[in-house]
Every structure is written in structure tokens, then in C-alpha cells.
CSV table of C-alpha atoms and ligand atoms in Angstrom, one decimal:
chain,number,residue,atom,x,y,z
A,1,MET,CA,20.1,9.6,-14.7
A,2,LEU,CA,16.7,10.1,-12.5
A,3,LYS,CA,17.8,12.7,-9.5
A,4,ILE,CA,16.0,11.8,-6.2
A,5,GLY,CA,15.9,13.8,-3.0
A,6,ILE,CA,14.7,11.8,0.2
A,7,PHE,CA,12.5,13.0,2.6
A,8,GLY,CA,12.1,11.4,6.2
A,9,VAL,CA,15.2,9.1,6.7
A,10,GLY,CA,13.9,7.3,9.9
A,11,HIS,CA,12.5,3.2,10.3
A,12,LEU,CA,11.4,2.7,6.5
A,13,GLY,CA,13.2,6.0,4.7
A,14,LYS,CA,16.6,4.0,5.2
A,15,PHE,CA,15.0,0.6,3.4
A,16,HIS,CA,14.0,3.4,0.7
A,17,ILE,CA,17.9,4.6,0.6
A,18,GLN,CA,19.0,0.8,0.5
A,19,ASN,CA,16.7,0.2,-2.3
A,20,TRP,CA,17.6,3.3,-4.2
A,21,LYS,CA,21.1,2.6,-4.3
A,22,GLU,CA,20.2,-1.2,-6.1
A,23,ILE,CA,18.8,0.3,-8.7
A,24,GLY,CA,20.0,1.0,-11.4
A,25,ASP,CA,19.9,5.0,-13.6
A,26,VAL,CA,19.1,6.8,-10.3
A,27,GLU,CA,21.4,9.2,-8.0
A,28,ILE,CA,20.8,9.9,-4.2
A,29,VAL,CA,21.3,13.5,-4.3
A,30,GLY,CA,20.6,13.6,-0.8
A,31,PHE,CA,18.4,13.4,1.9
A,32,PHE,CA,16.2,16.5,4.4
A,33,ASP,CA,15.9,15.2,7.6
A,34,PRO,CA,15.3,18.0,10.5
A,35,ASN,CA,16.4,15.2,13.3
A,36,ASP,CA,19.8,15.6,13.7
A,37,GLN,CA,21.2,12.1,15.4
A,38,THR,CA,18.7,10.5,12.4
A,39,ALA,CA,20.9,12.8,10.3
A,40,LYS,CA,24.4,11.8,11.8
A,41,ASP,CA,23.5,8.3,11.5
A,42,VAL,CA,22.8,8.5,7.4
A,43,ILE,CA,26.2,10.3,6.5
A,44,SER,CA,28.1,7.5,8.6
A,45,VAL,CA,26.4,4.7,7.1
A,46,PHE,CA,25.4,5.7,3.6
A,47,GLY,CA,27.7,8.7,2.9
A,48,LEU,CA,24.6,10.6,1.9
A,49,LYS,CA,24.7,14.6,1.8
A,50,ARG,CA,22.4,16.0,4.4
A,51,PHE,CA,20.5,19.0,2.8
A,52,VAL,CA,19.0,21.9,6.3
A,53,ASN,CA,16.5,23.4,3.6
A,54,MET,CA,14.3,21.3,2.2
A,55,GLU,CA,13.9,23.2,-0.5
A,56,GLU,CA,17.0,23.6,-1.9
A,57,LEU,CA,17.2,19.6,-2.6
A,58,ILE,CA,14.2,19.9,-3.9
A,59,ASP,CA,15.9,22.3,-6.5
A,60,GLU,CA,18.4,19.9,-7.1
A,61,CYS,CA,16.4,16.8,-7.5
A,62,ASP,CA,14.0,15.3,-10.7
A,63,ALA,CA,12.1,13.6,-8.3
A,64,VAL,CA,11.3,13.6,-4.4
A,65,ASP,CA,10.5,10.2,-1.8
A,66,ILE,CA,8.4,11.1,1.4
A,67,VAL,CA,8.9,8.8,3.6
A,68,THR,CA,8.5,11.1,6.3
A,69,PRO,CA,5.9,10.9,9.0
A,70,THR,CA,1.7,11.0,7.4
A,71,GLN,CA,1.2,14.8,8.9
A,72,SER,CA,4.0,16.1,6.7
A,73,HIS,CA,3.1,14.2,3.8
A,74,TYR,CA,1.2,17.7,2.3
A,75,ALA,CA,3.5,20.1,2.6
A,76,VAL,CA,6.7,18.2,0.7
A,77,CYS,CA,4.4,17.3,-1.8
A,78,GLU,CA,2.8,21.0,-2.3
A,79,ALA,CA,6.8,22.2,-2.3
A,80,ALA,CA,7.5,19.8,-4.7
A,81,LEU,CA,4.6,19.8,-7.3
A,82,ARG,CA,4.6,23.8,-7.4
A,83,LYS,CA,8.5,23.2,-8.5
A,84,SER,CA,6.9,20.6,-11.0
A,85,LYS,CA,9.0,17.4,-9.3
A,86,HIS,CA,7.4,13.9,-9.9
A,87,VAL,CA,6.4,12.6,-6.4
A,88,PHE,CA,6.1,9.7,-4.3
A,89,VAL,CA,4.6,9.3,-0.8
A,90,GLU,CA,4.3,7.0,1.3
A,91,LYS,CA,1.0,6.1,2.5
A,92,PRO,CA,-2.0,7.3,3.8
A,93,LEU,CA,-1.2,9.7,1.1
A,94,ALA,CA,-2.2,12.7,3.4
A,95,ASN,CA,-3.8,13.6,7.1
A,96,ASN,CA,-7.4,14.8,5.8
A,97,MET,CA,-8.8,14.9,3.0
A,98,GLN,CA,-8.4,18.8,2.1
A,99,GLU,CA,-5.2,18.2,2.2
A,100,ALA,CA,-5.7,14.5,-0.3
A,101,ASN,CA,-7.9,16.8,-2.8
A,102,ASP,CA,-5.4,19.2,-2.8
A,103,ILE,CA,-3.0,16.9,-3.2
A,104,LEU,CA,-4.7,15.5,-6.8
A,105,LYS,CA,-5.0,19.4,-8.8
A,106,LEU,CA,-1.5,20.1,-7.4
A,107,THR,CA,-0.5,16.9,-9.5
A,108,ARG,CA,-2.7,17.9,-12.7
A,109,GLU,CA,-1.7,21.1,-12.7
A,110,ALA,CA,2.0,19.8,-12.2
A,111,LYS,CA,2.1,17.3,-15.1
A,112,VAL,CA,4.4,15.1,-13.5
A,113,LYS,CA,4.4,11.3,-12.2
A,114,PHE,CA,3.0,10.6,-8.8
A,115,GLN,CA,2.6,7.3,-7.0
A,116,VAL,CA,2.0,6.1,-3.6
A,117,GLY,CA,3.8,4.0,-1.0
A,118,HIS,CA,0.3,1.4,-1.1
A,119,VAL,CA,3.6,-1.3,-0.8
A,120,GLU,CA,0.9,-4.7,-1.0
A,121,ARG,CA,0.6,-4.5,-5.1
A,122,PHE,CA,4.0,-5.5,-5.6
A,123,ASN,CA,4.4,-8.1,-2.7
A,124,PRO,CA,4.8,-11.2,-4.3
A,125,ALA,CA,1.2,-12.9,-3.0
A,126,PHE,CA,-0.4,-10.8,-5.5
A,127,ILE,CA,1.2,-10.1,-8.6
A,128,ALA,CA,1.8,-13.9,-8.7
A,129,LEU,CA,-3.0,-13.7,-9.3
A,130,LYS,CA,-2.0,-11.2,-12.3
A,131,LYS,CA,-2.6,-13.9,-14.5
A,132,HIS,CA,-5.9,-15.3,-12.7
A,133,SER,CA,-9.6,-14.0,-13.3
A,134,ILE,CA,-10.3,-12.0,-9.7
A,135,ASN,CA,-13.8,-11.2,-9.4
A,136,PRO,CA,-14.5,-11.9,-5.6
A,137,MET,CA,-18.0,-11.8,-3.9
A,138,PHE,CA,-17.3,-12.3,0.1
A,139,ILE,CA,-13.7,-11.0,1.1
A,140,GLU,CA,-12.1,-11.9,4.5
A,141,VAL,CA,-9.2,-10.5,5.6
A,142,HIS,CA,-6.6,-10.2,9.0
A,143,ARG,CA,-3.7,-7.9,9.4
A,144,LEU,CA,-2.7,-8.0,13.0
A,145,ALA,CA,0.7,-6.5,13.7
A,146,GLN,CA,2.5,-6.0,17.7
A,147,PHE,CA,2.1,-2.6,19.0
A,148,ASN,CA,5.0,-0.1,18.3
A,149,PRO,CA,4.9,3.5,18.7
A,150,ARG,CA,6.1,4.1,14.9
A,151,GLY,CA,3.5,5.2,13.2
A,152,THR,CA,0.2,5.8,16.0
A,153,GLU,CA,0.3,9.2,15.4
A,154,VAL,CA,-2.5,8.1,12.6
A,155,SER,CA,-5.5,5.4,13.8
A,156,VAL,CA,-5.2,1.6,13.0
A,157,ILE,CA,-7.8,2.6,9.9
A,158,LEU,CA,-5.0,4.9,7.8
A,159,ASP,CA,-1.7,2.5,9.4
A,160,LEU,CA,-2.9,-0.4,8.8
A,161,MET,CA,-6.1,-1.6,7.1
A,162,ILE,CA,-5.0,1.2,4.5
A,163,HIS,CA,-3.4,-1.8,2.2
A,164,ASP,CA,-6.2,-4.0,2.8
A,165,ILE,CA,-8.8,-1.3,1.5
A,166,ASP,CA,-6.5,-0.3,-1.8
A,167,ILE,CA,-6.3,-3.7,-2.0
A,168,ILE,CA,-10.4,-4.5,-2.0
A,169,LEU,CA,-10.8,-1.1,-4.3
A,170,HIS,CA,-8.6,-2.4,-7.4
A,171,LEU,CA,-10.0,-6.1,-7.0
A,172,VAL,CA,-13.9,-5.3,-6.6
A,173,ASN,CA,-15.1,-3.9,-10.3
A,174,SER,CA,-18.1,-1.6,-8.1
A,175,ASP,CA,-18.4,1.8,-6.1
A,176,VAL,CA,-19.2,1.1,-2.1
A,177,LYS,CA,-23.0,1.3,-1.1
A,178,GLN,CA,-22.4,0.5,2.9
A,179,ILE,CA,-20.6,0.9,5.6
A,180,SER,CA,-20.3,-0.3,8.9
A,181,ALA,CA,-17.5,0.1,11.1
A,182,SER,CA,-16.2,-0.6,15.1
A,183,GLY,CA,-12.8,0.1,16.8
A,184,VAL,CA,-11.4,0.8,20.3
A,185,ALA,CA,-8.6,3.0,21.0
A,186,VAL,CA,-7.2,0.9,23.6
A,187,ILE,CA,-3.6,1.5,24.0
A,188,THR,CA,-3.6,5.1,21.6
A,189,ASP,CA,-5.8,7.9,21.7
A,190,THR,CA,-6.9,6.7,18.1
A,191,PRO,CA,-8.7,3.7,17.1
A,192,ASP,CA,-5.9,0.3,17.8
A,193,ILE,CA,-8.3,-2.3,16.7
A,194,ALA,CA,-11.6,-2.1,14.0
A,195,ASN,CA,-13.6,-4.6,12.4
A,196,VAL,CA,-15.5,-3.4,9.4
A,197,ARG,CA,-17.8,-3.8,6.8
A,198,ILE,CA,-17.9,-3.1,3.2
A,199,GLU,CA,-20.8,-3.7,0.9
A,200,PHE,CA,-20.3,-2.8,-2.7
A,201,HIS,CA,-22.7,-2.3,-5.1
A,202,ASN,CA,-22.5,-5.6,-7.9
A,203,GLY,CA,-23.0,-7.6,-3.8
A,204,CYS,CA,-19.5,-8.0,-2.7
A,205,VAL,CA,-19.4,-7.7,0.4
A,206,ALA,CA,-15.5,-7.7,2.3
A,207,ASN,CA,-15.1,-8.0,6.5
A,208,LEU,CA,-11.4,-6.0,8.3
A,209,THR,CA,-10.5,-6.6,11.0
A,210,SER,CA,-7.0,-5.2,11.8
A,211,SER,CA,-5.1,-5.3,14.7
A,212,ARG,CA,-1.8,-3.7,16.2
A,213,ILE,CA,-1.8,-4.4,19.0
A,214,SER,CA,-2.0,-8.1,18.9
A,215,LEU,CA,0.6,-11.0,19.8
A,216,LYS,CA,1.4,-12.0,16.8
A,217,LYS,CA,0.8,-10.4,13.2
A,218,MET,CA,-0.7,-11.7,10.2
A,219,ARG,CA,-1.6,-10.4,7.1
A,220,LYS,CA,-4.0,-12.9,5.3
A,221,MET,CA,-6.6,-11.8,2.9
A,222,ARG,CA,-9.2,-14.7,1.6
A,223,LEU,CA,-11.6,-14.1,-1.9
A,224,PHE,CA,-14.4,-16.2,-2.6
A,225,GLN,CA,-16.1,-16.3,-6.0
A,226,LYS,CA,-18.2,-18.2,-7.9
A,227,ASP,CA,-16.4,-21.6,-8.5
A,228,ALA,CA,-13.3,-21.0,-6.7
A,229,TYR,CA,-11.0,-19.4,-3.4
A,230,ILE,CA,-8.2,-17.3,-3.4
A,231,GLY,CA,-6.2,-17.2,-0.1
A,232,LEU,CA,-3.6,-14.3,0.2
A,233,ASP,CA,-0.9,-14.9,2.8
A,234,PHE,CA,1.1,-11.1,2.9
A,235,LEU,CA,3.5,-11.8,5.2
A,236,GLU,CA,4.3,-15.0,4.5
A,237,LYS,CA,4.5,-14.1,-0.2
A,238,LYS,CA,2.1,-16.7,-0.3
A,239,SER,CA,-1.0,-17.6,-1.9
A,240,GLU,CA,-3.2,-20.1,-3.1
A,241,ILE,CA,-5.6,-21.2,-6.0
A,242,ILE,CA,-8.6,-23.9,-5.0
A,243,ARG,CA,-11.1,-23.7,-7.4
A,244,MET,CA,-13.8,-26.0,-10.3
A,245,LYS,CA,-12.0,-27.3,-12.9
A,246,ASN,CA,-12.8,-26.8,-15.9
A,247,GLU,CA,-14.6,-29.3,-18.2
A,248,ASN,CA,-11.9,-28.7,-21.1
A,249,GLU,CA,-9.1,-29.1,-19.1
A,250,ASP,CA,-5.7,-31.2,-19.8
A,251,GLU,CA,-7.0,-34.7,-18.2
A,252,ASN,CA,-3.5,-34.3,-16.6
A,253,ILE,CA,-4.0,-31.5,-14.0
A,254,PHE,CA,-4.4,-33.0,-10.5
A,255,SER,CA,-7.2,-32.7,-8.5
A,256,LEU,CA,-9.9,-33.6,-5.7
A,257,GLU,CA,-13.1,-35.5,-6.5
A,258,ILE,CA,-16.0,-33.7,-4.6
A,259,GLU,CA,-19.4,-34.9,-3.8
A,260,THR,CA,-21.8,-31.7,-4.0
A,261,PRO,CA,-25.9,-31.7,-4.7
A,262,ASP,CA,-24.8,-31.3,-8.3
A,263,GLY,CA,-22.8,-34.1,-8.6
A,264,ILE,CA,-19.7,-35.4,-8.7
A,265,LYS,CA,-17.3,-32.0,-9.4
A,266,SER,CA,-12.9,-31.9,-9.6
A,267,VAL,CA,-11.4,-29.4,-7.0
A,268,VAL,CA,-7.7,-27.7,-8.3
A,269,VAL,CA,-5.0,-26.8,-5.8
A,270,GLU,CA,-2.8,-24.3,-7.2
A,271,SER,CA,-0.4,-22.4,-5.4
A,272,PRO,CA,1.0,-19.9,-7.9
A,273,HIS,CA,4.5,-19.2,-8.8
A,274,THR,CA,5.8,-16.4,-6.8
A,275,GLU,CA,8.6,-14.7,-6.8
A,276,HIS,CA,10.6,-13.9,-3.9
A,277,GLU,CA,10.9,-10.3,-4.9
A,278,ASN,CA,11.3,-7.8,-2.7
A,279,ALA,CA,8.5,-5.1,-3.4
A,280,ILE,CA,9.7,-1.7,-1.7
A,281,LYS,CA,12.4,-2.3,-4.9
A,282,ALA,CA,9.4,-2.6,-6.8
A,283,GLU,CA,7.5,-0.1,-6.0
A,284,LEU,CA,10.4,2.2,-6.3
A,285,THR,CA,11.6,0.3,-9.5
A,286,SER,CA,8.3,1.0,-11.1
A,287,PHE,CA,7.6,4.8,-9.7
A,288,ARG,CA,11.4,5.5,-11.6
A,289,ASP,CA,10.3,3.5,-15.0
A,290,ALA,CA,6.8,5.2,-15.5
A,291,ILE,CA,9.0,8.4,-14.9
A,292,PHE,CA,11.4,6.7,-17.6
A,293,ASN,CA,8.8,5.8,-19.8
A,294,ASP,CA,6.0,8.1,-19.6
A,295,THR,CA,3.4,5.7,-18.5
A,296,PRO,CA,1.2,5.7,-15.6
A,297,THR,CA,2.4,5.0,-12.0
A,298,ILE,CA,0.7,1.6,-10.8
A,299,VAL,CA,-0.7,3.4,-8.1
A,300,SER,CA,-1.2,6.5,-8.9
A,301,GLU,CA,-2.7,9.6,-6.0
A,302,LEU,CA,-6.2,9.2,-7.3
A,303,ASP,CA,-5.9,5.8,-5.8
A,304,GLY,CA,-4.0,6.7,-2.2
A,305,TYR,CA,-7.1,9.7,-2.7
A,306,HIS,CA,-10.3,6.6,-3.2
A,307,ALA,CA,-8.1,4.5,-0.5
A,308,MET,CA,-8.4,7.6,1.9
A,309,GLU,CA,-12.3,8.6,1.8
A,310,VAL,CA,-13.4,5.4,2.6
A,311,ALA,CA,-10.2,5.1,5.3
A,312,HIS,CA,-12.2,8.1,6.8
A,313,LYS,CA,-15.8,7.4,5.9
A,314,ILE,CA,-14.5,4.2,8.2
A,315,LEU,CA,-13.5,6.2,11.2
A,316,GLU,CA,-16.3,8.3,10.6
A,317,LYS,CA,-18.9,5.6,11.3
A,318,ILE,CA,-16.2,4.1,14.4
A,319,GLY,CA,-16.8,8.1,15.4
A,320,GLY,CA,-16.1,9.2,19.3
A,321,GLN,CA,-13.0,9.1,18.6
A,322,LYS,CA,-10.1,11.4,17.5
A,323,ILE,CA,-10.1,11.6,13.6
A,324,ASN,CA,-7.2,11.6,12.5
B,401,NAD,P1,9.7,7.0,11.4
B,401,NAD,O1,9.3,7.6,12.3
B,401,NAD,O2,10.9,6.1,11.5
B,401,NAD,O3,10.4,8.0,10.4
B,401,NAD,C1,10.5,9.7,10.1
B,401,NAD,C2,11.6,10.4,9.6
B,401,NAD,O4,10.7,11.9,9.6
B,401,NAD,C3,12.6,10.3,10.8
B,401,NAD,O5,13.1,10.3,11.3
B,401,NAD,C4,12.2,12.5,11.3
B,401,NAD,O6,13.4,13.1,12.5
B,401,NAD,C5,11.6,12.7,9.8
B,401,NAD,N1,10.8,14.1,9.9
B,401,NAD,C6,9.4,14.2,10.5
B,401,NAD,N2,9.2,15.3,10.0
B,401,NAD,C7,10.2,15.3,9.0
B,401,NAD,C8,10.1,16.4,7.6
B,401,NAD,N3,8.6,17.9,7.7
B,401,NAD,N4,10.4,16.2,6.6
B,401,NAD,C9,11.2,15.4,6.3
B,401,NAD,N5,11.7,14.2,7.3
B,401,NAD,C10,11.0,14.6,8.6
B,401,NAD,O7,8.7,6.8,10.8
B,401,NAD,P2,8.7,5.6,9.6
B,401,NAD,O8,7.7,4.2,9.7
B,401,NAD,O9,9.9,5.5,8.7
B,401,NAD,O10,7.3,5.8,8.4
B,401,NAD,C11,7.3,6.9,7.7
B,401,NAD,C12,6.0,7.0,7.0
B,401,NAD,O11,5.8,5.5,6.2
B,401,NAD,C13,4.9,7.1,7.1
B,401,NAD,O12,4.0,7.6,6.8
B,401,NAD,C14,4.5,5.9,7.2
B,401,NAD,O13,3.1,5.8,7.5
B,401,NAD,C15,5.0,5.2,6.0
B,401,NAD,N6,5.2,3.6,6.5
B,401,NAD,C16,5.1,3.1,5.1
B,401,NAD,C17,4.9,1.2,5.0
B,401,NAD,C18,4.1,0.9,4.4
B,401,NAD,O14,4.6,-0.6,5.1
B,401,NAD,N7,3.9,1.3,3.2
B,401,NAD,C19,5.1,1.3,6.7
B,401,NAD,C20,5.8,2.2,7.4
B,401,NAD,C21,6.1,3.3,7.5
């Protein structure tokens, strides 16, 4: 049985509670949240024990789940790691690179499992591509959201774009060569909309647009590579692949003929099967499994660090804005 303590039971924290309750071999020891009204609601809806002392909750559990605003991620991570507790922390890993660096060091010393909540890695649209060979050379991303004051304590880069940065760093097997970026603070005092171009040493280029001031939602990533186009819709949890048919492929596979400068070629359209799985439940279950089986976590502290590193370079490029 894994004993877990939840820190921060606001909007996302409540979803975490619901999911932990459905995951086997897990006991929620209790929660810590300084907001009395939120704590009251959580006690009445979920019947969980409230701890008013953070250290006491840490002492009683094997692992902590940190779903607090970004500014407090480090303080809770540090307290838990110093007591050698496993840590799941929401994205972004921390508020600044100094904190992120310290978390890497503390995790190494604590010898525990550490996972960051880059939940799109568990999105069925992304999981469905696991069997396919992905080597993108051009990437176009749009992540647009309606305005919501929650999350605006950090810029749109650390709030939304960081999801796509993590996925791209995971897919592109090369180091970042150059970043260009522009962003504007429209409603808050940090960038609310931004466009970024990331160039990699292998020639891959990624264009990312993120906005938290849009009227409609969109979370699309389009990948172009030799002989294939791959589209991911993180909102609809669907993906599609349009690719050149291999010469030795089954005659019966449905394909379309297109005329190219090299003659007629066959193009195959595939919609990889996606299980309509709950991505939050999948990420929390994978954290539990990493602890039980002593295997690496799927999104490690280093992954969280690398995503933050790129996000902060972007914020430096945007300049003239308050950098979180
Ligand atoms: P929220 O404001 O709804 O909830 C945060 C809660 O944490 C509040 O109840 C607050 O009282 C509590 N809190 C504040 N300081 C605390 C502390 N030191 N210790 C314990 N609790 C504390 O925010 P939210 O939308 O639930 O977001 C929380 C975190 O989740 C943020 O880091 C955010 O970036 C992340 N998030 C991730 C995703 C995702 O897609 N992975 C989506 C939304 C939010």
C-alpha cells in the first residue's frame, strides 16, 4: 500500500484526489491546504483528513503529490525530499532555474522517485503514436485557451507552452541550437500570447503559438518528417498519420494515388487507435508503478528541468516582461 499526502486541493488537486481514490494499492493519508474554505469543501466531499502542519503530513506518507501554485512547488519538494519521500509535482517543476537545479540535487541525494505532471505524455493522442517511428523535421503547434485567472501567476510560456516544449524535447533527438520568440502581456503583467521558433542542431524547426486569451480552445501539434505527416489533437485525444506506402506493404491496405515529380505514389491515411483513457489517472498510476517496481518515472525531474530551461530561454528572448 502506497501512503500518499496531497498538497494543494484547489481545481486540479480535487481531480487528483478523485483519481487517487480509483487507483489500487494507494491510501490517501490526508491533505494540506492553507485555504480554510477549500479545506472544508474537501473534508465534506471526500472525507479526507486535513493536516495543518505540512511536516506532519510528510512524516506520515511514503509519497507526496504537489498540486499547489508554482511559487510553492520548491518549498514542498524540498521538505519532502529532505525526508526521502517520493515526489509527484505538477508542471512547471519550479518557479526559477535555481530552484530547479536544487531539486535535481536533492532528488539525487534522496534516491527517490520523482515525476513531473507533464500530463500530455499520457494523452491518448500521444500514446497512440508509440508504435510509430517519429523523427520530425518541422513542427507546428497551436495551444489556445480561453482566459482563466488560475495559472496566471506565471506567463503563458510556463503555464501552457511548457506542455508542448516537453513533448517536442521528447520527440526531437537533438539539442536546441537557437530560439527566437515574441510575446505580449495583454491582460496580465506577464506574456499572455507568444510565438516561438526553436531550431535544433539536426535541422528540425518547431514553431509554437500559445495563447491564454483566445475565444476558442485548440491544442494541435503537426509533425512533418521524411515521407509522413503526423497530426495530434490533444483536445480531441486523436491522432492521424498520412504517409507514403512502403513498397513491400500489403496490397490490401487502402491507399490514395498521388502524382509526384517522381511518378505516381501511394499515400496511406491511418488513425491510430486511441484508448479514451483518463490521462491524469494514467500519469498518477505510472508514478505509483515506478515506486512499486523501482523503475524510472516516465517524466523525470530531468525532463521537467529541460522543459523549464527552454521555457526560461524563451522568456529571456521575449524580454521587457516580468520573468517568472
Ligand atoms: P488552484 O489555485 O485552483 O489550487 C491551488 C491550491 O493550492 C489552492 O487551494 C491553494 O490554497 C493551495 N495552496 C497554496 N499554497 C499552498 C501551499 N504552500 N501548500 C499547500 N497548498 C497550497 O490551482 P490549480 O489550477 O489547481 O493549479 C495547481 C498546480 O497545477 C499549478 O502548478 C498548475 O501549474 C498545475 N496545473 C497543471 C495542469 C496540467 O495540465 N498538468 C493544469 C492545471 C494546473
